[in-house]
Structures are given as structure tokens and as C-alpha cells.
PDB file of C-alpha atoms in Angstrom:
ATOM      1  CA  MET A   1       5.639  15.161 -19.618  1.00  0.00           C
ATOM      2  CA  GLU A   2       4.750  13.751 -16.198  1.00  0.00           C
ATOM      3  CA  THR A   3       6.891  11.040 -14.630  1.00  0.00           C
ATOM      4  CA  THR A   4       5.205   7.721 -13.953  1.00  0.00           C
ATOM      5  CA  GLN A   5       4.631   6.943 -10.293  1.00  0.00           C
ATOM      6  CA  ILE A   6       4.537   3.394  -8.991  1.00  0.00           C
ATOM      7  CA  VAL A   7       2.650   3.615  -5.720  1.00  0.00           C
ATOM      8  CA  TRP A   8       2.846   0.675  -3.346  1.00  0.00           C
ATOM      9  CA  ILE A   9      -0.041   0.479  -0.871  1.00  0.00           C
ATOM     10  CA  PHE A  10       1.184  -1.016   2.427  1.00  0.00           C
ATOM     11  CA  GLY A  11      -0.782  -1.826   5.555  1.00  0.00           C
ATOM     12  CA  THR A  12      -1.697  -4.669   7.838  1.00  0.00           C
ATOM     13  CA  SER A  13      -4.531  -7.060   7.038  1.00  0.00           C
ATOM     14  CA  GLY A  14      -7.801  -5.193   7.254  1.00  0.00           C
ATOM     15  CA  ALA A  15      -6.207  -1.769   6.743  1.00  0.00           C
ATOM     16  CA  GLY A  16      -8.192  -1.106   3.577  1.00  0.00           C
ATOM     17  CA  LYS A  17      -5.498  -1.459   0.907  1.00  0.00           C
ATOM     18  CA  GLY A  18      -7.879  -2.783  -1.743  1.00  0.00           C
ATOM     19  CA  THR A  19     -10.565  -0.323  -0.677  1.00  0.00           C
ATOM     20  CA  ILE A  20      -8.365   2.749  -1.110  1.00  0.00           C
ATOM     21  CA  ILE A  21      -7.092   1.490  -4.471  1.00  0.00           C
ATOM     22  CA  ASN A  22     -10.658   1.037  -5.710  1.00  0.00           C
ATOM     23  CA  LYS A  23     -11.667   4.471  -4.418  1.00  0.00           C
ATOM     24  CA  LEU A  24      -8.672   6.265  -5.961  1.00  0.00           C
ATOM     25  CA  THR A  25      -9.316   4.629  -9.341  1.00  0.00           C
ATOM     26  CA  SER A  26     -13.050   5.339  -9.290  1.00  0.00           C
ATOM     27  CA  SER A  27     -14.414   8.310 -11.176  1.00  0.00           C
ATOM     28  CA  LYS A  28     -16.181   9.726  -8.118  1.00  0.00           C
ATOM     29  CA  ARG A  29     -15.437  13.355  -7.392  1.00  0.00           C
ATOM     30  CA  GLU A  30     -15.343  12.802  -3.633  1.00  0.00           C
ATOM     31  CA  TRP A  31     -11.896  11.154  -3.904  1.00  0.00           C
ATOM     32  CA  GLN A  32     -10.316  13.949  -5.922  1.00  0.00           C
ATOM     33  CA  PHE A  33      -9.260  15.756  -2.719  1.00  0.00           C
ATOM     34  CA  LEU A  34      -7.248  12.728  -1.589  1.00  0.00           C
ATOM     35  CA  ILE A  35      -5.668  12.294  -5.014  1.00  0.00           C
ATOM     36  CA  LYS A  36      -4.595  15.933  -4.859  1.00  0.00           C
ATOM     37  CA  ASN A  37      -3.371  15.685  -1.225  1.00  0.00           C
ATOM     38  CA  LEU A  38      -1.312  12.628  -2.097  1.00  0.00           C
ATOM     39  CA  GLY A  39       0.225  14.332  -5.125  1.00  0.00           C
ATOM     40  CA  LEU A  40      -0.894  11.595  -7.477  1.00  0.00           C
ATOM     41  CA  ASN A  41      -1.009  12.193 -11.190  1.00  0.00           C
ATOM     42  CA  LYS A  42      -4.505  12.268 -12.648  1.00  0.00           C
ATOM     43  CA  SER A  43      -4.180   9.224 -14.889  1.00  0.00           C
ATOM     44  CA  ILE A  44      -4.422   6.403 -12.345  1.00  0.00           C
ATOM     45  CA  VAL A  45      -4.663   2.669 -12.934  1.00  0.00           C
ATOM     46  CA  LYS A  46      -4.603  -0.237 -10.512  1.00  0.00           C
ATOM     47  CA  SER A  47      -2.656  -3.459 -10.702  1.00  0.00           C
ATOM     48  CA  ASN A  48      -5.448  -6.036 -10.843  1.00  0.00           C
ATOM     49  CA  GLU A  49      -2.961  -8.851 -10.274  1.00  0.00           C
ATOM     50  CA  SER A  50      -1.987  -7.269  -6.956  1.00  0.00           C
ATOM     51  CA  LEU A  51      -5.616  -7.307  -5.763  1.00  0.00           C
ATOM     52  CA  LYS A  52      -5.960 -11.075  -6.108  1.00  0.00           C
ATOM     53  CA  VAL A  53      -6.228 -12.985  -2.858  1.00  0.00           C
ATOM     54  CA  ASP A  54      -6.242 -16.555  -4.121  1.00  0.00           C
ATOM     55  CA  ASP A  55      -3.771 -17.744  -6.758  1.00  0.00           C
ATOM     56  CA  ARG A  56      -1.650 -14.604  -6.387  1.00  0.00           C
ATOM     57  CA  ASP A  57       1.699 -14.715  -8.157  1.00  0.00           C
ATOM     58  CA  SER A  58       4.327 -12.052  -7.390  1.00  0.00           C
ATOM     59  CA  ASN A  59       5.906 -12.536 -10.822  1.00  0.00           C
ATOM     60  CA  LYS A  60       2.576 -11.744 -12.514  1.00  0.00           C
ATOM     61  CA  VAL A  61       2.213  -8.635 -10.343  1.00  0.00           C
ATOM     62  CA  LYS A  62       5.687  -7.457 -11.333  1.00  0.00           C
ATOM     63  CA  THR A  63       5.072  -8.166 -15.038  1.00  0.00           C
ATOM     64  CA  GLU A  64       1.726  -6.353 -14.977  1.00  0.00           C
ATOM     65  CA  ILE A  65       3.281  -3.254 -13.373  1.00  0.00           C
ATOM     66  CA  ILE A  66       6.045  -3.145 -16.000  1.00  0.00           C
ATOM     67  CA  ASN A  67       3.424  -3.489 -18.769  1.00  0.00           C
ATOM     68  CA  LEU A  68       1.302  -0.689 -17.303  1.00  0.00           C
ATOM     69  CA  VAL A  69       4.336   1.600 -17.041  1.00  0.00           C
ATOM     70  CA  GLN A  70       5.192   0.864 -20.693  1.00  0.00           C
ATOM     71  CA  GLN A  71       1.618   1.791 -21.679  1.00  0.00           C
ATOM     72  CA  ARG A  72       2.307   5.245 -20.183  1.00  0.00           C
ATOM     73  CA  TYR A  73      -0.090   5.100 -17.304  1.00  0.00           C
ATOM     74  CA  ILE A  74       1.016   7.935 -15.071  1.00  0.00           C
ATOM     75  CA  THR A  75       0.173   6.423 -11.649  1.00  0.00           C
ATOM     76  CA  VAL A  76       0.095   2.676 -11.024  1.00  0.00           C
ATOM     77  CA  LEU A  77      -1.434   1.651  -7.676  1.00  0.00           C
ATOM     78  CA  THR A  78      -0.261  -1.696  -6.324  1.00  0.00           C
ATOM     79  CA  LYS A  79      -1.471  -3.550  -3.247  1.00  0.00           C
ATOM     80  CA  VAL A  80       1.387  -5.081  -1.270  1.00  0.00           C
ATOM     81  CA  GLN A  81       0.907  -8.529   0.218  1.00  0.00           C
ATOM     82  CA  TRP A  82       3.321  -9.830   2.821  1.00  0.00           C
ATOM     83  CA  SER A  83       4.458 -12.498   0.309  1.00  0.00           C
ATOM     84  CA  ASP A  84       5.684  -9.697  -2.004  1.00  0.00           C
ATOM     85  CA  ILE A  85       8.232  -8.649   0.578  1.00  0.00           C
ATOM     86  CA  GLU A  86       8.806 -11.756   2.688  1.00  0.00           C
ATOM     87  CA  GLU A  87      10.018 -14.059  -0.085  1.00  0.00           C
ATOM     88  CA  ARG A  88      11.734 -11.319  -2.083  1.00  0.00           C
ATOM     89  CA  SER A  89      11.315  -7.599  -2.382  1.00  0.00           C
ATOM     90  CA  ILE A  90       9.212  -6.839  -5.440  1.00  0.00           C
ATOM     91  CA  PRO A  91       9.228  -3.066  -4.712  1.00  0.00           C
ATOM     92  CA  LYS A  92      13.052  -3.018  -4.482  1.00  0.00           C
ATOM     93  CA  GLU A  93      13.414  -5.142  -7.613  1.00  0.00           C
ATOM     94  CA  LEU A  94      11.254  -2.796  -9.646  1.00  0.00           C
ATOM     95  CA  LYS A  95      12.986   0.309  -8.278  1.00  0.00           C
ATOM     96  CA  HIS A  96      16.294  -1.085  -9.565  1.00  0.00           C
ATOM     97  CA  GLU A  97      14.833  -2.282 -12.887  1.00  0.00           C
ATOM     98  CA  ILE A  98      12.935   0.909 -13.735  1.00  0.00           C
ATOM     99  CA  PRO A  99      14.672   3.663 -11.719  1.00  0.00           C
ATOM    100  CA  GLU A 100      13.478   6.481 -13.983  1.00  0.00           C
ATOM    101  CA  ASN A 101      10.027   6.257 -12.390  1.00  0.00           C
ATOM    102  CA  ILE A 102       8.986   7.670  -9.029  1.00  0.00           C
ATOM    103  CA  HIS A 103       8.581   4.886  -6.476  1.00  0.00           C
ATOM    104  CA  ARG A 104       6.237   5.781  -3.629  1.00  0.00           C
ATOM    105  CA  ILE A 105       4.659   4.083  -0.667  1.00  0.00           C
ATOM    106  CA  ILE A 106       1.354   4.822   0.960  1.00  0.00           C
ATOM    107  CA  MET A 107       1.360   3.248   4.421  1.00  0.00           C
ATOM    108  CA  LEU A 108      -2.145   2.756   5.799  1.00  0.00           C
ATOM    109  CA  TYR A 109      -2.129   2.893   9.579  1.00  0.00           C
ATOM    110  CA  VAL A 110      -4.731   1.099  11.679  1.00  0.00           C
ATOM    111  CA  ASN A 111      -4.223   0.804  15.417  1.00  0.00           C
ATOM    112  CA  PRO A 112      -3.865  -2.782  16.681  1.00  0.00           C
ATOM    113  CA  SER A 113      -7.199  -2.888  18.544  1.00  0.00           C
ATOM    114  CA  LYS A 114      -9.042  -1.764  15.397  1.00  0.00           C
ATOM    115  CA  THR A 115      -7.172  -4.413  13.365  1.00  0.00           C
ATOM    116  CA  VAL A 116      -8.339  -7.166  15.743  1.00  0.00           C
ATOM    117  CA  GLU A 117     -11.901  -5.809  15.568  1.00  0.00           C
ATOM    118  CA  ARG A 118     -11.907  -5.735  11.757  1.00  0.00           C
ATOM    119  CA  LEU A 119     -10.533  -9.252  11.408  1.00  0.00           C
ATOM    120  CA  LYS A 120     -12.476 -11.020  14.163  1.00  0.00           C
ATOM    121  CA  ASP A 121     -14.968 -12.627  11.775  1.00  0.00           C
ATOM    122  CA  ASP A 122     -12.591 -13.109   8.837  1.00  0.00           C
ATOM    123  CA  GLN A 123     -12.138 -16.830   8.226  1.00  0.00           C
ATOM    124  CA  ARG A 124      -9.272 -16.642   5.762  1.00  0.00           C
ATOM    125  CA  PRO A 125      -6.201 -18.196   7.421  1.00  0.00           C
ATOM    126  CA  ASN A 126      -3.763 -15.490   6.298  1.00  0.00           C
ATOM    127  CA  ARG A 127      -5.860 -12.736   7.911  1.00  0.00           C
ATOM    128  CA  ARG A 128      -6.281 -14.048  11.430  1.00  0.00           C
ATOM    129  CA  VAL A 129      -4.931 -11.875  14.187  1.00  0.00           C
ATOM    130  CA  SER A 130      -5.860 -13.236  17.583  1.00  0.00           C
ATOM    131  CA  ASP A 131      -4.987 -10.277  19.799  1.00  0.00           C
ATOM    132  CA  GLU A 132      -3.553  -6.785  19.920  1.00  0.00           C
ATOM    133  CA  ASP A 133      -0.016  -8.046  20.562  1.00  0.00           C
ATOM    134  CA  GLY A 134      -0.161 -10.081  17.350  1.00  0.00           C
ATOM    135  CA  ALA A 135      -1.527  -7.088  15.446  1.00  0.00           C
ATOM    136  CA  ARG A 136       1.160  -4.817  16.941  1.00  0.00           C
ATOM    137  CA  SER A 137       3.895  -7.318  15.985  1.00  0.00           C
ATOM    138  CA  TYR A 138       2.631  -7.469  12.399  1.00  0.00           C
ATOM    139  CA  LEU A 139       2.414  -3.660  12.251  1.00  0.00           C
ATOM    140  CA  LYS A 140       5.959  -3.397  13.603  1.00  0.00           C
ATOM    141  CA  ARG A 141       7.350  -5.751  10.926  1.00  0.00           C
ATOM    142  CA  MET A 142       5.473  -3.949   8.160  1.00  0.00           C
ATOM    143  CA  THR A 143       6.554  -0.525   9.462  1.00  0.00           C
ATOM    144  CA  GLY A 144      10.185  -1.632   9.724  1.00  0.00           C
ATOM    145  CA  TYR A 145      10.129  -2.691   6.099  1.00  0.00           C
ATOM    146  CA  VAL A 146       8.582   0.620   5.006  1.00  0.00           C
ATOM    147  CA  VAL A 147      11.221   2.586   6.958  1.00  0.00           C
ATOM    148  CA  ASP A 148      13.960   0.538   5.237  1.00  0.00           C
ATOM    149  CA  LEU A 149      12.468   1.318   1.817  1.00  0.00           C
ATOM    150  CA  GLN A 150      12.327   5.003   2.709  1.00  0.00           C
ATOM    151  CA  LYS A 151      16.078   4.883   3.401  1.00  0.00           C
ATOM    152  CA  GLU A 152      16.498   3.456  -0.114  1.00  0.00           C
ATOM    153  CA  GLY A 153      14.757   6.442  -1.691  1.00  0.00           C
ATOM    154  CA  PHE A 154      11.088   5.510  -1.682  1.00  0.00           C
ATOM    155  CA  GLN A 155       8.825   8.464  -0.906  1.00  0.00           C
ATOM    156  CA  VAL A 156       6.498   7.505   1.966  1.00  0.00           C
ATOM    157  CA  THR A 157       3.128   8.980   2.911  1.00  0.00           C
ATOM    158  CA  TRP A 158       1.298   7.717   5.981  1.00  0.00           C
ATOM    159  CA  ILE A 159      -2.496   7.660   6.045  1.00  0.00           C
ATOM    160  CA  ASP A 160      -4.828   7.103   8.983  1.00  0.00           C
ATOM    161  CA  SER A 161      -7.152   4.292   7.931  1.00  0.00           C
ATOM    162  CA  ASN A 162      -8.818   3.693  11.292  1.00  0.00           C
ATOM    163  CA  ASP A 163     -12.181   5.076  10.181  1.00  0.00           C
ATOM    164  CA  PHE A 164     -11.639   4.750   6.418  1.00  0.00           C
ATOM    165  CA  ASP A 165     -11.497   8.521   6.088  1.00  0.00           C
ATOM    166  CA  TYR A 166      -7.932   8.231   4.733  1.00  0.00           C
ATOM    167  CA  ARG A 167      -6.432  11.313   6.324  1.00  0.00           C
ATOM    168  CA  VAL A 168      -2.751  12.075   5.600  1.00  0.00           C
ATOM    169  CA  LEU A 169      -0.786  11.943   8.868  1.00  0.00           C
ATOM    170  CA  SER A 170       1.601  14.647  10.068  1.00  0.00           C
ATOM    171  CA  GLN A 171       5.244  13.950  10.946  1.00  0.00           C
ATOM    172  CA  SER A 172       4.462  14.252  14.673  1.00  0.00           C
ATOM    173  CA  GLU A 173       1.621  11.718  14.346  1.00  0.00           C
ATOM    174  CA  ILE A 174       3.915   9.332  12.506  1.00  0.00           C
ATOM    175  CA  GLY A 175       6.539   9.751  15.237  1.00  0.00           C
ATOM    176  CA  THR A 176       3.960   8.917  17.885  1.00  0.00           C
ATOM    177  CA  ILE A 177       2.948   5.775  15.998  1.00  0.00           C
ATOM    178  CA  LEU A 178       6.555   4.641  15.532  1.00  0.00           C
ATOM    179  CA  ASN A 179       7.245   5.155  19.234  1.00  0.00           C
ATOM    180  CA  SER A 180       4.137   3.205  20.244  1.00  0.00           C
ATOM    181  CA  ILE A 181       4.986   0.005  18.423  1.00  0.00           C
TER     182      ILE A 181
END
């Protein structure tokens, strides 16, 4: 019997978190290579609560994930919003509450200039990034949190999301990114 994976999708605003979740849960063959490269189980479901932008409630996200795990979905994809980790750490809470599952992170990397470009016309207040320094600062905070979770036993995979081709990054590429921010 396969172990359930709870996969947290991290990334800055505009990184494509919702996009990759929708692609990985679609039935299109073209995404099977990424599912295989990421080592995801074949039965994949998304947390719809985590994809909400307005009226998002971290408690509902947490409850939905627990319910999906109990229904024996093998991979549960969850979009992380900054509120999930700023106010309290939903990923850490669930890792302690249901430790028998595999807890993974997919960190979508977008360079700061591309982040500014993607968000320049976005009018939602929580997605405004005025310049590359602001984007770099946000990326640094997000990356720091992911590194801390990795130290607590979360498996982390980094993906290049600059061109939405979702390529898994090598250790040397990750090192270069960490040194640049």
C-alpha cells in the first residue's frame, strides 16, 4: 500500500502555484513526465480550499486536507499562502498531527525580475510587488521558511517556474539561487 503524500506548493506571488496544481491534477498525458519526475503517486487530488483567494480560511484548508487523507487519496496537493505560515504554520501542524504521511514541499522558483513582470498589472493588493528588491525580499522570506521546514524533515523539491516549463532544479542550481538572495 502506498503512503499518502501531502505536498505543499510554495512560491512567491505569480510563481504559478495554482497553475501547477491544476496541471498535475488534470488528466492530460503531457504532465505525466513531471508527475513521474517529482515522484508523486498516481492518485492525485487538490485541496480546493487552498486555491481560494478571497474568503480563504486556514482552518478550512487544514480540515479539508485531513478529510482527503482519510479518504485515502494518495497525493494531496496544497497551495501555500503566506497567511498559512505567517500567522501559524499549517504545514508543521499537520506534520505533527498526521506524521505517518509523507510531507513534501515543491518550491517554485521565479527570479525577482520575472516576478515583477508577472505582477505589474495585477490589481489585487496582496500581490503587488513594486520592484525587484521587494520581490527578492519576499523570495528570501519564503525560501528561509522552506529551508527551516526541510530541517524538520520535509522533503523539498525545487522547480524552475520562470517559463512555466516546471523543470526540476539540480542541487547546484538551488545553491546558486540561495546564494543570490
